[in-house]
Short mmCIF file of C-alpha atoms and ligand atoms in Angstrom, two decimals:
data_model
loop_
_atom_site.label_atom_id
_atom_site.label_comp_id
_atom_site.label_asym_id
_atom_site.label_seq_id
_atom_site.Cartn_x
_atom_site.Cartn_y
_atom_site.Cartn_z
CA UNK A 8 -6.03 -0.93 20.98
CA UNK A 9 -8.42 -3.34 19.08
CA UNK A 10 -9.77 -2.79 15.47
CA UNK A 11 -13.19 -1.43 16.78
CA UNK A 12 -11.50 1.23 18.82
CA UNK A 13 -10.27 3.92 16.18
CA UNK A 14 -11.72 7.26 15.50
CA UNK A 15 -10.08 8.14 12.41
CA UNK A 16 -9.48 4.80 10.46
CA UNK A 17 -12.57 1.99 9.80
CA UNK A 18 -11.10 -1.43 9.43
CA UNK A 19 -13.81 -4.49 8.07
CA UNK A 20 -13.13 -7.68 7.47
CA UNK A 21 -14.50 -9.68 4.69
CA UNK A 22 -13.89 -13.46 5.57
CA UNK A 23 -10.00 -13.24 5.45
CA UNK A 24 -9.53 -9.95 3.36
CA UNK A 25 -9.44 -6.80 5.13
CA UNK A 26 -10.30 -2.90 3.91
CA UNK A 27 -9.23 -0.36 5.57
CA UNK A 28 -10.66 3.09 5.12
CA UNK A 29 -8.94 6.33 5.70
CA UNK A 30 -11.90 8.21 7.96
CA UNK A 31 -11.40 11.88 8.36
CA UNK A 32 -14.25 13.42 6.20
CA UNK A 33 -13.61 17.02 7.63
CA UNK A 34 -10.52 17.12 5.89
CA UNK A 35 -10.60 15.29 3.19
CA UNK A 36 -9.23 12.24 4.61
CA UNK A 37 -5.78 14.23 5.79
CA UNK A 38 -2.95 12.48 7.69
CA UNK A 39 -2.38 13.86 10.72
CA UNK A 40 -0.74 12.25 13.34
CA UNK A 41 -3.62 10.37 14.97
CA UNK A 42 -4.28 8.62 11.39
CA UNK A 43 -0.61 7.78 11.57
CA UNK A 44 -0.86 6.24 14.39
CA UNK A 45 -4.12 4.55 14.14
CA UNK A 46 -2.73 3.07 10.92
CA UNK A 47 0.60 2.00 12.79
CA UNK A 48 -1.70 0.05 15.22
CA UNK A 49 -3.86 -1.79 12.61
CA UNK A 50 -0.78 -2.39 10.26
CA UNK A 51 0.62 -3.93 13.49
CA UNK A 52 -2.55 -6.22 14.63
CA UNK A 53 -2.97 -7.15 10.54
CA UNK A 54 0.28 -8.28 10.88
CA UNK A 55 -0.28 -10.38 13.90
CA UNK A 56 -3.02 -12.37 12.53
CA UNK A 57 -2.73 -15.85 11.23
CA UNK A 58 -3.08 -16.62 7.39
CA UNK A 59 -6.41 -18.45 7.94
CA UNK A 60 -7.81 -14.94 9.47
CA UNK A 61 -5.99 -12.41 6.87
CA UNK A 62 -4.87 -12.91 3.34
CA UNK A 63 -5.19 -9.15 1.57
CA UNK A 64 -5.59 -5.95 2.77
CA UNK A 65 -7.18 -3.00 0.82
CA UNK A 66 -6.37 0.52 1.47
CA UNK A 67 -8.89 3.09 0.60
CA UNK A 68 -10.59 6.52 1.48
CA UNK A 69 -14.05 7.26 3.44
CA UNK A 70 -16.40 8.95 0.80
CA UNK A 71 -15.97 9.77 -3.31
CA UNK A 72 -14.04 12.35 -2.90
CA UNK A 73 -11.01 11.68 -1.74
CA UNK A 74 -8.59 8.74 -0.67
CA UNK A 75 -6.22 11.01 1.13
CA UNK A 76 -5.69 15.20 0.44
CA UNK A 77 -2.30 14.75 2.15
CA UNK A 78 -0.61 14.96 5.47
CA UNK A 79 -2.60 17.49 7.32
CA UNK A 80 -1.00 21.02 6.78
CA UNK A 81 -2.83 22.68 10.06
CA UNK A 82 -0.64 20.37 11.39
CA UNK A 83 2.61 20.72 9.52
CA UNK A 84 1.91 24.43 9.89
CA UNK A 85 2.70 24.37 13.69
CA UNK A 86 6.12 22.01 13.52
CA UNK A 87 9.52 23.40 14.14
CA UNK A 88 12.49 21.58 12.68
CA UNK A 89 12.65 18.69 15.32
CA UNK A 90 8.94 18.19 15.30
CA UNK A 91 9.43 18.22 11.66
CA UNK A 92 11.83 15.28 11.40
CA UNK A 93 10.04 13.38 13.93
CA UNK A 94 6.53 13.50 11.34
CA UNK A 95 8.45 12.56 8.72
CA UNK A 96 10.28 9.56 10.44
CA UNK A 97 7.34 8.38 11.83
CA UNK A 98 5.51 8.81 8.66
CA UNK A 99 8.17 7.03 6.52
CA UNK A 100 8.24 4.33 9.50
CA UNK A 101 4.31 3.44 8.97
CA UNK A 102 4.37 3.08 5.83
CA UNK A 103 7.76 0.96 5.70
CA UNK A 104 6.08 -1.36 7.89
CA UNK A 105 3.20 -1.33 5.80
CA UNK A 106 5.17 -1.86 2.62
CA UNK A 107 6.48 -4.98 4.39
CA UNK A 108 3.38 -6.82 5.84
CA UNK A 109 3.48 -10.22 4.55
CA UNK A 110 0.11 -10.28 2.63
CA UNK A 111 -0.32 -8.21 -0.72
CA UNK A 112 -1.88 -4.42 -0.26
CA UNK A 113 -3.80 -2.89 -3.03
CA UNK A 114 -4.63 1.07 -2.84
CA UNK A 115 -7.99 1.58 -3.84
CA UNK A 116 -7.25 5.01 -4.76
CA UNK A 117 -11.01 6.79 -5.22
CA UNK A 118 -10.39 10.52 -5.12
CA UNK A 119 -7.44 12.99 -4.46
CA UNK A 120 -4.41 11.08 -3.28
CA UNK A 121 -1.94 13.95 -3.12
CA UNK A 122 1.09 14.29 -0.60
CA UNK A 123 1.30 11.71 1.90
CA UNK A 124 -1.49 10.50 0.23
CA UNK A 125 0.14 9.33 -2.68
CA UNK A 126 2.94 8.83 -1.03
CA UNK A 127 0.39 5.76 1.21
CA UNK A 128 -0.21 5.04 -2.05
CA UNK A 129 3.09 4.23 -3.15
CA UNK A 130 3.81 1.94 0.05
CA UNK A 131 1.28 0.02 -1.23
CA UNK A 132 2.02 -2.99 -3.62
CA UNK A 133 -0.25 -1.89 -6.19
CA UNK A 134 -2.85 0.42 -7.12
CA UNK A 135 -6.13 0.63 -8.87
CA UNK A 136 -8.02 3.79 -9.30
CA UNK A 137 -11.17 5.53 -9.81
CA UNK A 138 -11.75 7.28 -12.81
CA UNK A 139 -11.95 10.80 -10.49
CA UNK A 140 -8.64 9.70 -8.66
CA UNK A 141 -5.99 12.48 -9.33
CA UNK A 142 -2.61 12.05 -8.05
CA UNK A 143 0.38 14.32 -7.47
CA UNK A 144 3.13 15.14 -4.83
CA UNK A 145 2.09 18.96 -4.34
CA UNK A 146 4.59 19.72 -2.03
CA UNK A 147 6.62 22.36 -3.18
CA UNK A 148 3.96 24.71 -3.93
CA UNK A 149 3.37 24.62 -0.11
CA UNK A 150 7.61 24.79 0.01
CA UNK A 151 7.99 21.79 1.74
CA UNK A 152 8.88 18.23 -0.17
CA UNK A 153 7.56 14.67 -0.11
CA UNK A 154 8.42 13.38 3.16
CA UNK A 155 6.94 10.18 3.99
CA UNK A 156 8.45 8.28 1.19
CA UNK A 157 7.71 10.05 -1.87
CA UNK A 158 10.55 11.05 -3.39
CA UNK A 159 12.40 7.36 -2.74
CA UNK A 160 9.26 5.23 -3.77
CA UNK A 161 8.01 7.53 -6.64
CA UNK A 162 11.33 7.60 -8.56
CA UNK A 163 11.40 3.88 -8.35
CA UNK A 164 7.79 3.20 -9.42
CA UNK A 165 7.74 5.50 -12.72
CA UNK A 166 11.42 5.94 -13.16
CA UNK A 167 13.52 8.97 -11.66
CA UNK A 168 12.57 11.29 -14.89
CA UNK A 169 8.98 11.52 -14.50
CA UNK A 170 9.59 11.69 -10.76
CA UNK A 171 10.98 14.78 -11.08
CA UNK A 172 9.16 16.24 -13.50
CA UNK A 173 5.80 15.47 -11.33
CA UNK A 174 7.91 16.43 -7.71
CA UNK A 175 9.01 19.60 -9.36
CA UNK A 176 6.55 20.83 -10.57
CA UNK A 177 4.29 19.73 -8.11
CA UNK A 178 1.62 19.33 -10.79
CA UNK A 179 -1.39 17.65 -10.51
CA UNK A 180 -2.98 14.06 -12.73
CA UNK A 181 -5.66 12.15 -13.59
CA UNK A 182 -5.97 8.46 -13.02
CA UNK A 183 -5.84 8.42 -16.85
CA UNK A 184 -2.60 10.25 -17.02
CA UNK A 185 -1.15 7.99 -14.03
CA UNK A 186 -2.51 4.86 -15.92
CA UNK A 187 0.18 5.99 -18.65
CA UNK A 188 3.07 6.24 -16.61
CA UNK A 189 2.52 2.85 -14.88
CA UNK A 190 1.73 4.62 -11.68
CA UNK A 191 -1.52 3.09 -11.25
CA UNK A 192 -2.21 -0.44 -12.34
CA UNK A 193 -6.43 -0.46 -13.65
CA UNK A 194 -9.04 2.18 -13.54
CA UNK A 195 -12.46 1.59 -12.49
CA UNK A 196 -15.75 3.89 -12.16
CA UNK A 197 -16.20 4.83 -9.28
CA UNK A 198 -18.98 2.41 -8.06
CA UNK A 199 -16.55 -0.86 -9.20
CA UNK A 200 -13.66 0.17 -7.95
CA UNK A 201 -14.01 -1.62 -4.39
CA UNK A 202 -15.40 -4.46 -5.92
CA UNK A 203 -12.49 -5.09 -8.52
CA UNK A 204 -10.02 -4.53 -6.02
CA UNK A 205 -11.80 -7.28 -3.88
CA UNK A 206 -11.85 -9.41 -7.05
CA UNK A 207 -8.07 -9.11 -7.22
CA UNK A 208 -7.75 -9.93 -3.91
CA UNK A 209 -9.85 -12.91 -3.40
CA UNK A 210 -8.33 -14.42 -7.14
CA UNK A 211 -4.63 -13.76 -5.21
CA UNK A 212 -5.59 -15.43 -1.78
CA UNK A 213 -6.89 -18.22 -3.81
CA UNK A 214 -2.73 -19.03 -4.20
CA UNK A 215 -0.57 -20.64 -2.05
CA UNK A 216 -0.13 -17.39 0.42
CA UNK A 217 3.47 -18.43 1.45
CA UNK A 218 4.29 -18.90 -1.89
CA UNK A 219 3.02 -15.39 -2.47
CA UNK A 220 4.84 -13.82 0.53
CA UNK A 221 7.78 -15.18 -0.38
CA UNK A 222 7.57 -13.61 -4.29
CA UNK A 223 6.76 -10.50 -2.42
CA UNK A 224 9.87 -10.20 -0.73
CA UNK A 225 11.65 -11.76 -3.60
CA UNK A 226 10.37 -8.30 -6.02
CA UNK A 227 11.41 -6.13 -2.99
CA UNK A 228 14.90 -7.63 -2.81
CA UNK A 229 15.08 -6.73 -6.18
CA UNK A 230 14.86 -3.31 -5.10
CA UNK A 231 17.28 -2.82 -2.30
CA UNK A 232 19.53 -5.11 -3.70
CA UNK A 233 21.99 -5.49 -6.29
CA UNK A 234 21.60 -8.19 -9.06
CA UNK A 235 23.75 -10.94 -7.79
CA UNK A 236 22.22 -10.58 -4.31
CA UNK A 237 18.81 -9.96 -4.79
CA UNK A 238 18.72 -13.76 -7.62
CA UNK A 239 20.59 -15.29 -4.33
CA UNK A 240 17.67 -14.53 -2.35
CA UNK A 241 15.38 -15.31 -4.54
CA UNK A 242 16.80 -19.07 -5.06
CA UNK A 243 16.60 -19.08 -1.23
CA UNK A 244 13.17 -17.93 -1.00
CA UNK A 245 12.34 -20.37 -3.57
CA UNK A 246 14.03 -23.39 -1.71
CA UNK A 247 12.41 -22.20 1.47
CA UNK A 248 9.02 -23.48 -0.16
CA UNK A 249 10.20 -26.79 -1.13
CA UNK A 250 9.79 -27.62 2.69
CA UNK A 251 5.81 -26.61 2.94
CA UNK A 252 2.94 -28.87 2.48
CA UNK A 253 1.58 -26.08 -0.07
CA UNK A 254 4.16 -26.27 -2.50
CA UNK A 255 3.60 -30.56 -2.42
CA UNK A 256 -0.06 -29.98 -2.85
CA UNK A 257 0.47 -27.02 -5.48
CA UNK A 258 2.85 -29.26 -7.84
CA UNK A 259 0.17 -32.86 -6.92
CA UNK A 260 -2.62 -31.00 -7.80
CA UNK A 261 -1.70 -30.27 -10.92
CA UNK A 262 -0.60 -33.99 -12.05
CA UNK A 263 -4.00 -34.85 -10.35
CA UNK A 264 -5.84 -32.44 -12.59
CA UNK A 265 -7.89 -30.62 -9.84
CA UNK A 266 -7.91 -27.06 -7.53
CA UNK A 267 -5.45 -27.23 -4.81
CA UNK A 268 -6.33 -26.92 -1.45
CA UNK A 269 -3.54 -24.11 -0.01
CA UNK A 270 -3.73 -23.84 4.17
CA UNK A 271 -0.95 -21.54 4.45
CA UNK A 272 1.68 -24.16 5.37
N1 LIG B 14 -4.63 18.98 5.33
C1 LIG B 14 -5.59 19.52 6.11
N2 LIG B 14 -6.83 19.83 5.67
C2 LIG B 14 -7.09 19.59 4.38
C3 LIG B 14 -6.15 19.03 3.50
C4 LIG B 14 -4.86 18.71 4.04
N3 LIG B 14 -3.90 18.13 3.29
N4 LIG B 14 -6.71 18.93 2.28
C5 LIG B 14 -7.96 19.39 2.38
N5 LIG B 14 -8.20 19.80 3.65
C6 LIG B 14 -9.43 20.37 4.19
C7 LIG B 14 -9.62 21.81 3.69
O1 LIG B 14 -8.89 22.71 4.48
C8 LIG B 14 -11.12 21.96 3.83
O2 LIG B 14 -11.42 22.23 5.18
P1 LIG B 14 -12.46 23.42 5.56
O3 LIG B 14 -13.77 22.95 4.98
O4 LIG B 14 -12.42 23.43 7.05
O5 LIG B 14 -11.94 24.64 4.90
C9 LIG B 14 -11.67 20.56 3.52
O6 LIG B 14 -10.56 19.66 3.68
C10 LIG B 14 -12.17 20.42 2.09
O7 LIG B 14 -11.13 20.83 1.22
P2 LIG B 14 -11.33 21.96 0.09
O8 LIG B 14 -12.44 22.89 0.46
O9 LIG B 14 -10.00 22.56 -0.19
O10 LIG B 14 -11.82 21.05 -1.13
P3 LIG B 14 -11.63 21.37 -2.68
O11 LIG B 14 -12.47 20.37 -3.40
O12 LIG B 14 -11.89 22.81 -2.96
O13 LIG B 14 -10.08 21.09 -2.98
C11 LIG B 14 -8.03 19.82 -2.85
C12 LIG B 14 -9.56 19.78 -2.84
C13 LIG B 14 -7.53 20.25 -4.24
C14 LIG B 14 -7.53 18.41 -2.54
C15 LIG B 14 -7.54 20.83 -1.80
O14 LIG B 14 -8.17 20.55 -0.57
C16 LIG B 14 -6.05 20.79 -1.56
O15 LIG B 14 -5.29 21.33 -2.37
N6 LIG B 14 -5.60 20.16 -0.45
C17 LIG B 14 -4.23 20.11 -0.08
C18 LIG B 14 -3.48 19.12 -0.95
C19 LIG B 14 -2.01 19.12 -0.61
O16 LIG B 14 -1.31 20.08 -0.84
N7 LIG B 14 -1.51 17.98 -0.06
C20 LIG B 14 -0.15 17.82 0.30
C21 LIG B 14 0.03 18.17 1.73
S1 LIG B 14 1.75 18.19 2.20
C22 LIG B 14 2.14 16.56 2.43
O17 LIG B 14 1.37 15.68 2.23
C23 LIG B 14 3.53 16.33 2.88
C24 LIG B 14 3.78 14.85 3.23
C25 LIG B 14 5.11 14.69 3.89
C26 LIG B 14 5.10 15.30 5.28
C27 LIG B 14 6.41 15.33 5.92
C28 LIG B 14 6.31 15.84 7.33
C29 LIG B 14 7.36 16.67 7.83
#
């Protein structure tokens, strides 16, 4: 399956950054398991791509309305326990893949991104919002819980507290209230929000991109790891660099007081 040949996802490329839109208008952008797997496919083929041909990826919603309502709850509706455990896995497997692609992934998050849409939010490495973006992991009041993610990735990006105020209570924000809590990075109208994220993007692909990887994988250490371990890997994710032509131009263009020219190796 190529990038032109989804029906539920809309991929573009601009030069080497990519956006890719969440496309089910019908219902409000909803994940069922067709957009899972459509996004497991394009995660997959960004993946695959040389640094000259991809160097950000963007992660928004078709429309103003919504990034994405959720996973789709006709379709939860119908699952038994095994069928249950199988969406989540595969959910939670999607967007661990996704969390780990090598280049940096900002949510452009420009409407309702509730459920497993916050929770595709959260697997993201940042996120900027629209100033109608509301967030929330609504689960409960349906009397299921986060299951893609949520409950792991939300604790850790606003601290365990608010996480369970928020999953508890399954209670609704605003971009302003998420703002706050460090859940979302900037907020944007609605008609810049693209654009800034693009900004970001092309002002981060402007740096050396292995230099960037390797921080990225450096701050997710941090996560999974304890102290000790996770500064051990960093020193060898640093050292790793000292062998790349970027990291000689990087440190001669600055002695030769001029841009350096980064080409990914
Ligand atoms: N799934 C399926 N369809 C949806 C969803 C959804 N999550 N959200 C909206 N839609 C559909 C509506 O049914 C409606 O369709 P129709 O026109 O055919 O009736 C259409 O989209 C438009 O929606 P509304 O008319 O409801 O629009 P409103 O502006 O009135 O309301 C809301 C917008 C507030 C976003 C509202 O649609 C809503 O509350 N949606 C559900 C939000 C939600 O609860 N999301 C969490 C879902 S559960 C989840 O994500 C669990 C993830 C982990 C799964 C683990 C698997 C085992």
């Amino acid at each position: 399956m190529g990038f032109g040949e989804f029906s539920t996802i809309a991929v573009e490329s601009i030069g080497p950054l990519w956006v890719l839109r969440i496309h089910r208008p019908e219902a409000l952008n909803a994940l069922n398991s067709i957009v899972l797997n459509e996004l497991g496919v394009a995660i997959r083929l960004v993946s695959e791509m040389d640094t000259e041909h991809a160097q950000g990826l963007i992660i928004t919603g078709a429309g103003d309305k919504a990034f994405v309502a959720g996973a789709d709850i006709k379709e939860l509706a119908k699952l038994n326990r095994t069928e249950a455990e199988k969406f989540a896995r595969r959910g939670q497997a999607v967007f661990h893949e996704l969390s780990l692609l090598k280049l940096p992934v900002i949510a452009a998050v420009n409407g309702f991104a509730l459920g497993g849409g916050c929770e595709l939010a959260l697997a993201c490495d940042f996120i900027y919002a629209s100033e109608n973006a509301k967030f929330g992991l609504p689960e409960v009041s349906l009397g299921v819980i986060p299951g893609f993610g949520g409950t792991v990735r939300l604790s850790r990006a606003v601290g365990i507290r608010k996480a369970r105020e928020l999953i508890f209570s399954g209670e609704i924000i605003s971009a302003a209230e998420a703002l706050q809590m460090g859940l979302v990075n900037r907020v944007f109208p609605q008609g810049e929000l693209l654009k800034a994220a693009l900004d970001k993007m092309t002002v981060i692909a402007s740096r050396a991109p292995r230099a960037v990887d390797l921080a990225k994988k450096s701050i997710l250490n941090a996560w999974d790891l304890g102290i000790e371990e996770a500064q051990h890997m960093e020193a060898e994710n640093f050292s790793e660099l000292f062998d790349l032509a970027d990291t000689r131009e990087g440190l001669s263009a600055f002695f030769g007081k001029r841009k350096p020219v980064f080409r990914g190796i």
